[in-house]
Tab-separated table of C-alpha atoms in Angstrom:
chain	number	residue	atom	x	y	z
A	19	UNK	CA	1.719	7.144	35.126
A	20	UNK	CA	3.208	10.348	33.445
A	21	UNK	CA	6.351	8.395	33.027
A	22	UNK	CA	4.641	5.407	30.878
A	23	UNK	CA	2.984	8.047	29.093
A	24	UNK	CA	6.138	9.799	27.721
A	25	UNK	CA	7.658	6.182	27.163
A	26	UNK	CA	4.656	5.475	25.514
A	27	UNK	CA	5.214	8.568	22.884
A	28	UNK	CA	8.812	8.008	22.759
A	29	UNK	CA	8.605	4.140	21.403
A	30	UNK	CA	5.902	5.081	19.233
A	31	UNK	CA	7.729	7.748	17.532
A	32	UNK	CA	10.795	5.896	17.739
A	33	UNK	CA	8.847	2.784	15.871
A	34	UNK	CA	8.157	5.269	13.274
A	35	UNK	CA	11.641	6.235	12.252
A	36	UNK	CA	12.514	2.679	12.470
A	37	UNK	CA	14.440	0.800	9.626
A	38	UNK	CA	12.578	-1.407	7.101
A	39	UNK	CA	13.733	-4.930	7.596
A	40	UNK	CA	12.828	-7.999	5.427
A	41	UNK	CA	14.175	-11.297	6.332
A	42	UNK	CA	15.558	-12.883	2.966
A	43	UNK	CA	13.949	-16.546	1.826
A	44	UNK	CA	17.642	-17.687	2.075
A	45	UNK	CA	18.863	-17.909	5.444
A	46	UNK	CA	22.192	-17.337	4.480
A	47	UNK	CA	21.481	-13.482	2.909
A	48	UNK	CA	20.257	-12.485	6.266
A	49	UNK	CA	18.271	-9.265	6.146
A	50	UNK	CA	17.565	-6.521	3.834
A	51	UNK	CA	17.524	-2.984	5.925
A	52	UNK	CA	16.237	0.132	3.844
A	53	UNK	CA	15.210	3.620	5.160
A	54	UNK	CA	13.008	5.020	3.228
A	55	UNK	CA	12.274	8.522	2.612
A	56	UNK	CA	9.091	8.542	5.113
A	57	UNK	CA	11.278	6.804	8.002
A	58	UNK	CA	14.057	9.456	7.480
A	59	UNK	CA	11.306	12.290	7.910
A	60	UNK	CA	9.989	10.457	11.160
A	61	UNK	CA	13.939	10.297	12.579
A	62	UNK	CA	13.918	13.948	11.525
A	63	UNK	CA	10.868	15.041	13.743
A	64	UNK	CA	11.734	12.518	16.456
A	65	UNK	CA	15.001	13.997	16.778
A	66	UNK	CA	13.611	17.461	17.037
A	67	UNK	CA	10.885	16.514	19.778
A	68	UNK	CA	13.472	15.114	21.366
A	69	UNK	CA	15.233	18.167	21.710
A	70	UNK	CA	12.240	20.186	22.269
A	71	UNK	CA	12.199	17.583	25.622
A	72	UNK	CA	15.254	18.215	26.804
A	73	UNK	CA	15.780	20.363	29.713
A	74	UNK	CA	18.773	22.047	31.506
A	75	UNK	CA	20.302	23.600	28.198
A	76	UNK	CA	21.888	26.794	27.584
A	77	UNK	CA	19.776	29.822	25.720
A	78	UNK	CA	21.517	29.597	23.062
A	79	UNK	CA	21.007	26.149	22.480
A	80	UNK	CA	17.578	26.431	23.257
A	81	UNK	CA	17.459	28.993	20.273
A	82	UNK	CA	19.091	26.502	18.237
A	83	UNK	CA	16.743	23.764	18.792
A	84	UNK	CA	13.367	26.125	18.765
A	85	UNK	CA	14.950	27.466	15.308
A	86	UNK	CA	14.997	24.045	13.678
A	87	UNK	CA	11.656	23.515	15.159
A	88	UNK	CA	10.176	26.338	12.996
A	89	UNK	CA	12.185	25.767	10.231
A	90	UNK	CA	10.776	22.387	9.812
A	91	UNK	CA	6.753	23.393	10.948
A	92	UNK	CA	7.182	26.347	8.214
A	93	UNK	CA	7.052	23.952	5.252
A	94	UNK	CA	3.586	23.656	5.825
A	95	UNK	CA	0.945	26.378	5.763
A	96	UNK	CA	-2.006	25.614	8.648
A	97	UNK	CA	-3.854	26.340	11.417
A	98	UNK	CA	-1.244	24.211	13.847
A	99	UNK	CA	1.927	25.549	12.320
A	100	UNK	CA	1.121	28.597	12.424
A	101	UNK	CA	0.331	28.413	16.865
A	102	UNK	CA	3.538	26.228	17.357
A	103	UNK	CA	5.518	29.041	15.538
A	104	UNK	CA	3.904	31.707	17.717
A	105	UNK	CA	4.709	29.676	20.401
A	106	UNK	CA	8.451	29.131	19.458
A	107	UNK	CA	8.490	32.959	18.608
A	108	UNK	CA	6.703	33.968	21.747
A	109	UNK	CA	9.583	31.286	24.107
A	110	UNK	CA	12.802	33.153	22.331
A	111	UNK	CA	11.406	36.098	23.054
A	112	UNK	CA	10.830	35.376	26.722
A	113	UNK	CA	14.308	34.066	26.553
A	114	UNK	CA	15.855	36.976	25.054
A	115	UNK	CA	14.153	38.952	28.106
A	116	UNK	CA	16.047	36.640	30.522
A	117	UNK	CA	12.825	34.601	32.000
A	118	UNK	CA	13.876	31.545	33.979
A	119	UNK	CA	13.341	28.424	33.083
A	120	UNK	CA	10.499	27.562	35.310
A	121	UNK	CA	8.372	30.490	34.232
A	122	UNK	CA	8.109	28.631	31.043
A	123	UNK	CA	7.214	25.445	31.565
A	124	UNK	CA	3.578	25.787	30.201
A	125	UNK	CA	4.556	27.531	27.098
A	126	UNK	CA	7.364	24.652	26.428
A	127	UNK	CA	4.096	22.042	27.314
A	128	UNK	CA	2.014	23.363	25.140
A	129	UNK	CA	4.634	23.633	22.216
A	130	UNK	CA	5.462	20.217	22.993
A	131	UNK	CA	1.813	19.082	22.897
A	132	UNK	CA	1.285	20.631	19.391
A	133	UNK	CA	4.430	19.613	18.198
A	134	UNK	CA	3.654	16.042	18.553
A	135	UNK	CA	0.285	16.901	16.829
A	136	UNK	CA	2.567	17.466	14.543
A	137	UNK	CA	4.150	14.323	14.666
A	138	UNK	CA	1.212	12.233	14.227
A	139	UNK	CA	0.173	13.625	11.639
A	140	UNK	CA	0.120	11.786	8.345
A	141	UNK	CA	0.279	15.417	6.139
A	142	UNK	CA	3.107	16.027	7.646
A	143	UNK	CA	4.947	12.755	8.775
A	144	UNK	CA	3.857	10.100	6.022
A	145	UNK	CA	5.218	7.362	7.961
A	146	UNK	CA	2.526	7.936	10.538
A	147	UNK	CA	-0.154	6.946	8.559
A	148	UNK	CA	1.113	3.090	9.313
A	149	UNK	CA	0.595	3.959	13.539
A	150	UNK	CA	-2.529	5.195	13.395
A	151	UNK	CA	-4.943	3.529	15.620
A	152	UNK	CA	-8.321	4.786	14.409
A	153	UNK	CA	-8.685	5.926	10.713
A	154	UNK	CA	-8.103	9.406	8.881
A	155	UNK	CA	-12.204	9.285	8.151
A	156	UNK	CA	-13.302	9.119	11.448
A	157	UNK	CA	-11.142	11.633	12.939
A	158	UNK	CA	-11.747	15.484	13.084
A	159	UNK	CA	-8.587	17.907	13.036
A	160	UNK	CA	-9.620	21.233	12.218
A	161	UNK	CA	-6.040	22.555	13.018
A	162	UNK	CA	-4.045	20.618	9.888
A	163	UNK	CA	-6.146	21.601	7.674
A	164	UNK	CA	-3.971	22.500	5.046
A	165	UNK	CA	-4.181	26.292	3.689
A	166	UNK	CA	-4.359	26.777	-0.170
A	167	UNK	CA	-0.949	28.405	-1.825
A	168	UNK	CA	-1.281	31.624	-2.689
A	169	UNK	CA	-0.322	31.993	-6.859
């Protein structure tokens, strides 16, 4: 079951960053593939959890990956960032400190949890508005609730 789950996750993000494709009137023009500004977010952040996923890397890659993480979850100012970039802090320090890999695995679950919040979350990833299965109105999410900027 855990393996249908993540499969699950995967082809849903994946159908996010998908291409737009219209089939022309004319057989003969074929099809008309665009990616659009929304889709190239969603390949952005579906590249990213994918990397979050990964597992046997070395520390420094694992830097490299949690740094674009936080780069990307800073643009936004809210309740979730903010606990996915403690998170990412609290793993490279842990890292830093030489903790195996094992000792995090709840940390990285979590983070990868939140991060797919993130992911499905229409503030953030505009494409997901299309893939979501019960509307924005009936839903509660007290953690993207986004901060006001500070003038």
């Amino acid at each position: 079951m855990q393996r249908t789950k993540k499969d699950k996750i995967k082809n849903e993000l994946a159908a996010m960053a998908a291409h737009k494709t219209w089939k022309h009137t004319k057989q003969e023009l074929g099809h008309t593939v665009v990616e659009t500004p929304f889709t190239v977010r969603a390949k952005e952040l579906l590249d990213l959890y994918n990397g979050l996923q990964l597992g046997g890397l070395s520390v420094d890659e694992r830097l490299d990956i949690l740094l674009h993480v936080k780069w990307s979850v800073k643009e936004f100012e809210c309740a979730l960032t903010r606990e996915i970039v403690e998170l990412i802090d609290r793993e490279a320090d842990l890292l830093n400190r030489g903790r195996k890999d094992k000792s995090l695995d709840g940390l990285r679950q979590r983070m990868s949890n939140l991060f797919l919040q993130f992911c499905e979350t229409p503030e953030f990833n505009p494409e997901a508005i299309n893939h979501q299965r019960v509307p924005l109105e009936f839903t509660t999410r007290p953690l993207v609730k986004l901060d006001a900027t500070k003038r």
